[in-house]
Amino acid sequence: MNRLWLPFIAVLLLPIDGMSQEADSLAARQLEELVVTATRTERTMGALPMPVNLIPRSQIRTMGSLRLNDVLTEQTGLVVVPQVNGQGNGIQVQGFNPDYTLILVDGEPLIGRNTGSLELSRVAVGNIKQIEIVKGPSSSLYGSDALAGVINILTERPQGTRASIYSRYGTNQTADLTADAGYANDRLGIYVFGNRYSTNGYDLSPQSFGKTVSPFFNHTVSGKVNYKFRPGTELMVSGRYFQEQQQFDFEVATTPTDKVRTSGQGATQEWNLNPVLTHRFSNRFKLTARFYSTHYNTATNLNLASDNTLYYHDDFQQTFIRPEVNGEYYFNDRNILTVGAGHIDEHVQTSRYGDEAVRKQSTSYGFFQHEWKPWAPFTLIAGGRFDCNTVYGSQFSPKLSARYEISPKFTLRLSGGLGFKSPDFRQLYFNFNNSAAGGYSVLGAEIVQERLAQMDQQGLIQTYYFDPAVLGKLDAERSTAINTGFRYEWKPGHTAELNLFHNSINNLIETQIVAATTAGQNIYSYRNIKRAFTEGVETNMGFPLGKGFTFSLGYQLLFAMDKDVLESVRNGAVYYRDPVTLTTRRLKPSEYTGLYNRSRHMGTVKLFYQSENKRWSGSVRVVYRGRFGIGDIRGNIQGETIPSSDRDNNGILDKYDSFVSGYALVNLSAARTFGSRLRVQAGVDNLLNHKEPIFIPNLPGRLMYASISYSIQQTNKP
Amino acid sequence: MKYASVVLTVVAFSVMLASCSKSDPTPASLSAVTFKNLAADPPSGGYDPNNGQPIGVTQKFTFFSFKTGAVVSNADSASSKWDIGFRGTTIIVNSGTSGPGTAAALVVTGVFDELNAAPDNGYLQDDKASATAPYAIPKGSGKGWYNYDPATNVISPVAGRVIMVQTADGKYAKVEILSYYKDAPAAPTNTSVDRYYTFRYVYQPDGSKKLQ
């Protein structure tokens, strides 16, 4: 792999001199609670008008997490939702599907989604400085399509001279080896990071051949180099390379009762490179230019075990290039203006679209954000973004947020914004045919008419369920979001936060059944058919208990519903079949549960410990996810069909349907540091060994691990 | 004054009560009848694992008469003795291209117990030549009385679908299909024995549209 050693170079977005890293006293920790994502410049947590959750490195270390999904799954209100095959597990934020949350590394988006979900386990956490989660579309700086929110992973910056090595081994032969090293002087900083992760996978249904998650291993190499040409002018180049290989051996259902054994390989590669040049023209004006480019490709081949002929092939590659310039102007302490413009070029080439033709889309955009403090306790941030897409024309999405400090302890927040998400490549060009049992085809909006006309001519269409003339033009999905709440810090480190949210989404793109073939296979396409809303409350509370213990509590109440369904239920036009008598009754509005895969109640309870001499640390974390419904899943997993929750046959989720019951995961960890260099950690995730083989394939059961790390650090700045 | 109003109230009530009992003799209310396990050409040899096709089916309909509340012999297929017929998921009415009678049907949406009168019009006869409505009770998942789940291969009656029938002798009935599986299991799977109908109906023998 020639790509493996890309030149890794990079710059501090905003140098903060004299900030000591890794100092763990309470005061220092508070200093460190700076958030970049919401405004793109560093702000203290409390000073932001939008809801932001922050996960610092120290917490990630104590939790013993290895991959991004391990960390996110323990956060209030976030759910790592499984895909049918246990791969491509995306994140649900405020009840939104994974498509609507941007995953950024140092402010730049990761690409390579599978049916809208980004596989979170692609991201190693060993080089993460902190993770910031901004909910709601309240920031216009990263793109309008993040209707649900933005998860920004900030990686370690070159600081001091340091090196560390970490090794962990656990259940399922999961092994992780991580090493990093850094060097910094007044002008030059270098940081490199390497990781190897491998696992033997796991099998939740041993009665059938093949594993739930097949064995795989991956490598990550990343780095940053920054160079200060002179005070105020810096270049930072950061880069990342990832590659993964997976070995498959499983059965594929060819008819309702027949299966064939297949084996093969899957390979994924990804790289990104991001040079950022920052120049401070004066104390007031700073200009940043960046050129982000990233590439992702994946390919899977499955051969029949019987004669070793090719049974299934899938490949997908995507390139994303984004130059951007933004300027920040400090008029005075009360007025800060950020203005930026950029251009995105995106290419996709895949077998999933029926040919290997290159599909392109490009967007030019401009944004502004003005932070205004008319008087000391009040902050107003107004922003807007203008996108001009080659396929979808232009869109403007404004955002507004405000913060009012009633007292130094008590702050009110309000933010609102409009967002839009243009249809993705898949919704436009998909040309997918599942020939296995109960087969079906999915055709993207751009090709559906042409393909249907062809099939009709060949006499393959049995019936039309939907007029194909109406198909073919997709509009952008639109959302309106409001977040409001307060933050109360009654003592330093003692905080309580509450956030009420409401997201109203129109023009949601859903699959629409269009026709059936003479062979009895259904043909689906995409349409803007759905209107939905998600609303609820999120509350988080945390405080030290003394003697080194810190306690935190989080809870989210969520209502996520289809507006049209709710309207029909209110009009008395929705029925259900009584599961006992099988007779029809009319559904009451209070009996409608809402969208599938959403839990009404979720919560976390965590206790962290660090001894006064810092030798011992540990944690007990309990993550609860309330019951939820499963629907709209086609196919089967490991030879077992996934029954729909819709037990009463009315096509919606209500009180009389079957649900996946709520569950709690209990995770424990403990670590001992010897001297300042050697650290030993052991832990158990999912202590109660909760498993749900069919409905939650991404939950592997109880995992035990032990790790050892050795680090040397020499901070050359005070 | 006070006294007078009390008297008036008492008189008024007695008049109301009297008039009620006189003009509304309680009619013999019709009750719903449930018919269990009507065999609709079940495959004697199960299903072919290779193509999912049924083995050992007769391709014959099972006929039903609301008047007698019983299955009508297949030998009487060319008569007006039956109202509706079942074969697999297909339900026919005795008229047009399906039989010599004049039966007709209409699928409506609502709650069985609340639909107290048969609609005045809208009934269709079977007409295979028709491009839009070859059957009075439409065939296909989601179109008529059932939904088909391709993932589980399970046929389930759509909640809130009631079949209004004009019988072969011009009477009215309403029908709700409860199950497509033998002994009407609450949660059928793809291994449940299918092509056995359980349904409930109300039949009005007096020729009126009142179904209560």
mmCIF file of N, CA and C in Angstrom, chain A residues 255-258 438 463 465 575-577 579 581-586 633-635 641-644 648-650, chain B residues 49-50 109-111 114 143 147 149-153 156-161 176-179 184-186 200:
data_model
loop_
_atom_site.group_PDB
_atom_site.id
_atom_site.type_symbol
_atom_site.label_atom_id
_atom_site.label_comp_id
_atom_site.label_asym_id
_atom_site.label_seq_id
_atom_site.Cartn_x
_atom_site.Cartn_y
_atom_site.Cartn_z
ATOM 1 N N THR A 255 -34.103 -19.751 -1.409
ATOM 2 C CA THR A 255 -35.562 -19.868 -1.444
ATOM 3 C C THR A 255 -35.988 -19.885 0.018
ATOM 4 N N PRO A 256 -37.305 -19.861 0.278
ATOM 5 C CA PRO A 256 -37.703 -19.853 1.686
ATOM 6 C C PRO A 256 -37.108 -21.003 2.490
ATOM 7 N N THR A 257 -36.767 -22.102 1.851
ATOM 8 C CA THR A 257 -36.271 -23.241 2.628
ATOM 9 C C THR A 257 -34.844 -23.638 2.259
ATOM 10 N N ASP A 258 -34.322 -23.090 1.150
ATOM 11 C CA ASP A 258 -33.004 -23.504 0.680
ATOM 12 C C ASP A 258 -31.916 -22.516 1.044
ATOM 13 N N GLY A 438 -38.094 -14.447 -1.780
ATOM 14 C CA GLY A 438 -38.984 -13.291 -1.649
ATOM 15 C C GLY A 438 -38.319 -12.057 -2.205
ATOM 16 N N THR A 463 -48.079 -6.063 -12.455
ATOM 17 C CA THR A 463 -49.019 -4.980 -12.134
ATOM 18 C C THR A 463 -48.255 -3.762 -11.630
ATOM 19 N N TYR A 465 -48.480 -0.784 -8.879
ATOM 20 C CA TYR A 465 -49.182 -0.365 -7.667
ATOM 21 C C TYR A 465 -49.235 1.152 -7.590
ATOM 22 N N TYR A 575 -57.177 1.255 12.303
ATOM 23 C CA TYR A 575 -57.742 0.121 13.027
ATOM 24 C C TYR A 575 -56.633 -0.815 13.464
ATOM 25 N N TYR A 576 -56.971 -1.711 14.345
ATOM 26 C CA TYR A 576 -56.036 -2.767 14.705
ATOM 27 C C TYR A 576 -56.823 -4.034 14.946
ATOM 28 N N ARG A 577 -56.123 -5.157 14.889
ATOM 29 C CA ARG A 577 -56.795 -6.426 15.153
ATOM 30 C C ARG A 577 -56.446 -6.874 16.556
ATOM 31 N N PRO A 579 -55.332 -8.916 19.357
ATOM 32 C CA PRO A 579 -54.494 -10.115 19.250
ATOM 33 C C PRO A 579 -55.171 -11.383 19.776
ATOM 34 N N THR A 581 -58.979 -11.893 20.076
ATOM 35 C CA THR A 581 -60.188 -12.242 19.326
ATOM 36 C C THR A 581 -59.972 -12.129 17.819
ATOM 37 N N LEU A 582 -58.899 -11.486 17.399
ATOM 38 C CA LEU A 582 -58.570 -11.259 15.991
ATOM 39 C C LEU A 582 -59.561 -10.344 15.277
ATOM 40 N N THR A 583 -60.474 -9.739 16.021
ATOM 41 C CA THR A 583 -61.438 -8.840 15.397
ATOM 42 C C THR A 583 -60.873 -7.418 15.358
ATOM 43 N N THR A 584 -61.444 -6.616 14.480
ATOM 44 C CA THR A 584 -60.947 -5.256 14.275
ATOM 45 C C THR A 584 -61.516 -4.274 15.290
ATOM 46 N N ARG A 585 -60.670 -3.388 15.789
ATOM 47 C CA ARG A 585 -61.113 -2.284 16.646
ATOM 48 C C ARG A 585 -60.520 -1.001 16.087
ATOM 49 N N ARG A 586 -61.035 0.109 16.583
ATOM 50 C CA ARG A 586 -60.510 1.414 16.162
ATOM 51 C C ARG A 586 -59.419 1.832 17.139
ATOM 52 N N ILE A 633 -38.338 -4.485 8.096
ATOM 53 C CA ILE A 633 -37.092 -5.183 7.797
ATOM 54 C C ILE A 633 -37.401 -6.313 6.841
ATOM 55 N N ARG A 634 -36.719 -6.301 5.732
ATOM 56 C CA ARG A 634 -36.895 -7.388 4.787
ATOM 57 C C ARG A 634 -35.725 -8.333 4.931
ATOM 58 N N GLY A 635 -35.959 -9.590 4.684
ATOM 59 C CA GLY A 635 -34.862 -10.536 4.722
ATOM 60 C C GLY A 635 -34.768 -11.222 6.062
ATOM 61 N N THR A 641 -36.005 -15.667 10.254
ATOM 62 C CA THR A 641 -36.709 -14.490 9.781
ATOM 63 C C THR A 641 -36.939 -13.537 10.941
ATOM 64 N N ILE A 642 -36.924 -12.253 10.618
ATOM 65 C CA ILE A 642 -37.146 -11.247 11.638
ATOM 66 C C ILE A 642 -38.631 -10.917 11.645
ATOM 67 N N PRO A 643 -39.335 -11.309 12.693
ATOM 68 C CA PRO A 643 -40.757 -11.001 12.706
ATOM 69 C C PRO A 643 -40.966 -9.502 12.922
ATOM 70 N N SER A 644 -41.932 -8.961 12.236
ATOM 71 C CA SER A 644 -42.236 -7.544 12.418
ATOM 72 C C SER A 644 -43.003 -7.372 13.721
ATOM 73 N N ASP A 648 -50.660 -6.623 14.938
ATOM 74 C CA ASP A 648 -52.094 -6.437 14.695
ATOM 75 C C ASP A 648 -52.406 -5.941 13.284
ATOM 76 N N ASN A 649 -51.441 -6.049 12.402
ATOM 77 C CA ASN A 649 -51.675 -5.866 10.959
ATOM 78 C C ASN A 649 -52.305 -4.555 10.531
ATOM 79 N N ASN A 650 -51.858 -3.460 11.105
ATOM 80 C CA ASN A 650 -52.358 -2.193 10.574
ATOM 81 C C ASN A 650 -51.231 -1.336 10.017
ATOM 82 N N PRO B 49 -40.251 -26.971 -1.728
ATOM 83 C CA PRO B 49 -39.197 -26.123 -1.150
ATOM 84 C C PRO B 49 -38.396 -25.362 -2.202
ATOM 85 N N ASN B 50 -38.444 -25.843 -3.456
ATOM 86 C CA ASN B 50 -37.638 -25.186 -4.481
ATOM 87 C C ASN B 50 -38.271 -23.930 -5.027
ATOM 88 N N THR B 109 -64.018 -0.015 4.524
ATOM 89 C CA THR B 109 -63.112 0.154 5.655
ATOM 90 C C THR B 109 -63.910 0.608 6.870
ATOM 91 N N GLY B 110 -63.696 -0.036 7.983
ATOM 92 C CA GLY B 110 -64.407 0.362 9.192
ATOM 93 C C GLY B 110 -64.354 -0.730 10.231
ATOM 94 N N VAL B 111 -65.106 -0.530 11.303
ATOM 95 C CA VAL B 111 -65.158 -1.515 12.368
ATOM 96 C C VAL B 111 -66.418 -2.349 12.166
ATOM 97 N N GLU B 114 -69.541 -1.595 14.014
ATOM 98 C CA GLU B 114 -70.125 -0.265 13.815
ATOM 99 C C GLU B 114 -70.817 -0.131 12.465
ATOM 100 N N LYS B 143 -54.603 -4.875 -1.143
ATOM 101 C CA LYS B 143 -55.671 -4.340 -1.998
ATOM 102 C C LYS B 143 -57.055 -4.770 -1.544
ATOM 103 N N ASN B 147 -52.843 -8.763 3.819
ATOM 104 C CA ASN B 147 -51.492 -8.293 3.570
ATOM 105 C C ASN B 147 -50.572 -9.493 3.514
ATOM 106 N N ASP B 149 -46.636 -10.610 3.920
ATOM 107 C CA ASP B 149 -45.323 -10.175 4.384
ATOM 108 C C ASP B 149 -44.261 -11.036 3.701
ATOM 109 N N PRO B 150 -43.512 -10.468 2.752
ATOM 110 C CA PRO B 150 -42.544 -11.280 2.001
ATOM 111 C C PRO B 150 -41.413 -11.823 2.883
ATOM 112 N N ALA B 151 -41.170 -11.191 4.013
ATOM 113 C CA ALA B 151 -40.079 -11.662 4.875
ATOM 114 C C ALA B 151 -40.475 -12.935 5.606
ATOM 115 N N THR B 152 -41.731 -13.005 6.038
ATOM 116 C CA THR B 152 -42.152 -14.159 6.836
ATOM 117 C C THR B 152 -43.090 -15.068 6.061
ATOM 118 N N ASN B 153 -43.505 -14.643 4.851
ATOM 119 C CA ASN B 153 -44.486 -15.369 4.034
ATOM 120 C C ASN B 153 -45.824 -15.528 4.733
ATOM 121 N N SER B 156 -51.913 -11.961 6.451
ATOM 122 C CA SER B 156 -52.726 -11.499 7.576
ATOM 123 C C SER B 156 -53.847 -10.617 7.073
ATOM 124 N N PRO B 157 -55.049 -10.776 7.649
ATOM 125 C CA PRO B 157 -56.139 -9.895 7.270
ATOM 126 C C PRO B 157 -55.796 -8.447 7.623
ATOM 127 N N VAL B 158 -56.128 -7.514 6.739
ATOM 128 C CA VAL B 158 -55.874 -6.102 7.011
ATOM 129 C C VAL B 158 -56.886 -5.633 8.058
ATOM 130 N N ALA B 159 -56.374 -4.959 9.088
ATOM 131 C CA ALA B 159 -57.276 -4.468 10.126
ATOM 132 C C ALA B 159 -58.262 -3.468 9.521
ATOM 133 N N GLY B 160 -59.527 -3.602 9.850
ATOM 134 C CA GLY B 160 -60.520 -2.629 9.404
ATOM 135 C C GLY B 160 -61.082 -2.869 8.014
ATOM 136 N N ARG B 161 -60.940 -4.074 7.471
ATOM 137 C CA ARG B 161 -61.537 -4.363 6.164
ATOM 138 C C ARG B 161 -62.751 -5.269 6.376
ATOM 139 N N GLU B 176 -66.114 -10.393 8.125
ATOM 140 C CA GLU B 176 -64.743 -9.998 8.489
ATOM 141 C C GLU B 176 -63.893 -11.259 8.552
ATOM 142 N N ILE B 177 -62.822 -11.289 7.761
ATOM 143 C CA ILE B 177 -61.912 -12.435 7.785
ATOM 144 C C ILE B 177 -61.030 -12.303 9.024
ATOM 145 N N LEU B 178 -60.972 -13.355 9.813
ATOM 146 C CA LEU B 178 -60.187 -13.299 11.048
ATOM 147 C C LEU B 178 -58.828 -13.985 10.894
ATOM 148 N N SER B 179 -58.811 -15.066 10.112
ATOM 149 C CA SER B 179 -57.535 -15.766 9.974
ATOM 150 C C SER B 179 -57.514 -16.589 8.696
ATOM 151 N N ALA B 184 -56.895 -20.623 13.580
ATOM 152 C CA ALA B 184 -56.709 -19.189 13.826
ATOM 153 C C ALA B 184 -55.708 -18.865 14.928
ATOM 154 N N PRO B 185 -54.418 -19.213 14.711
ATOM 155 C CA PRO B 185 -53.428 -18.853 15.736
ATOM 156 C C PRO B 185 -53.268 -17.329 15.821
ATOM 157 N N ALA B 186 -52.969 -16.836 17.021
ATOM 158 C CA ALA B 186 -52.847 -15.377 17.203
ATOM 159 C C ALA B 186 -51.661 -14.826 16.418
ATOM 160 N N ARG B 200 -66.045 -14.129 10.563
ATOM 161 C CA ARG B 200 -67.332 -13.929 11.238
ATOM 162 C C ARG B 200 -68.216 -13.115 10.309
#
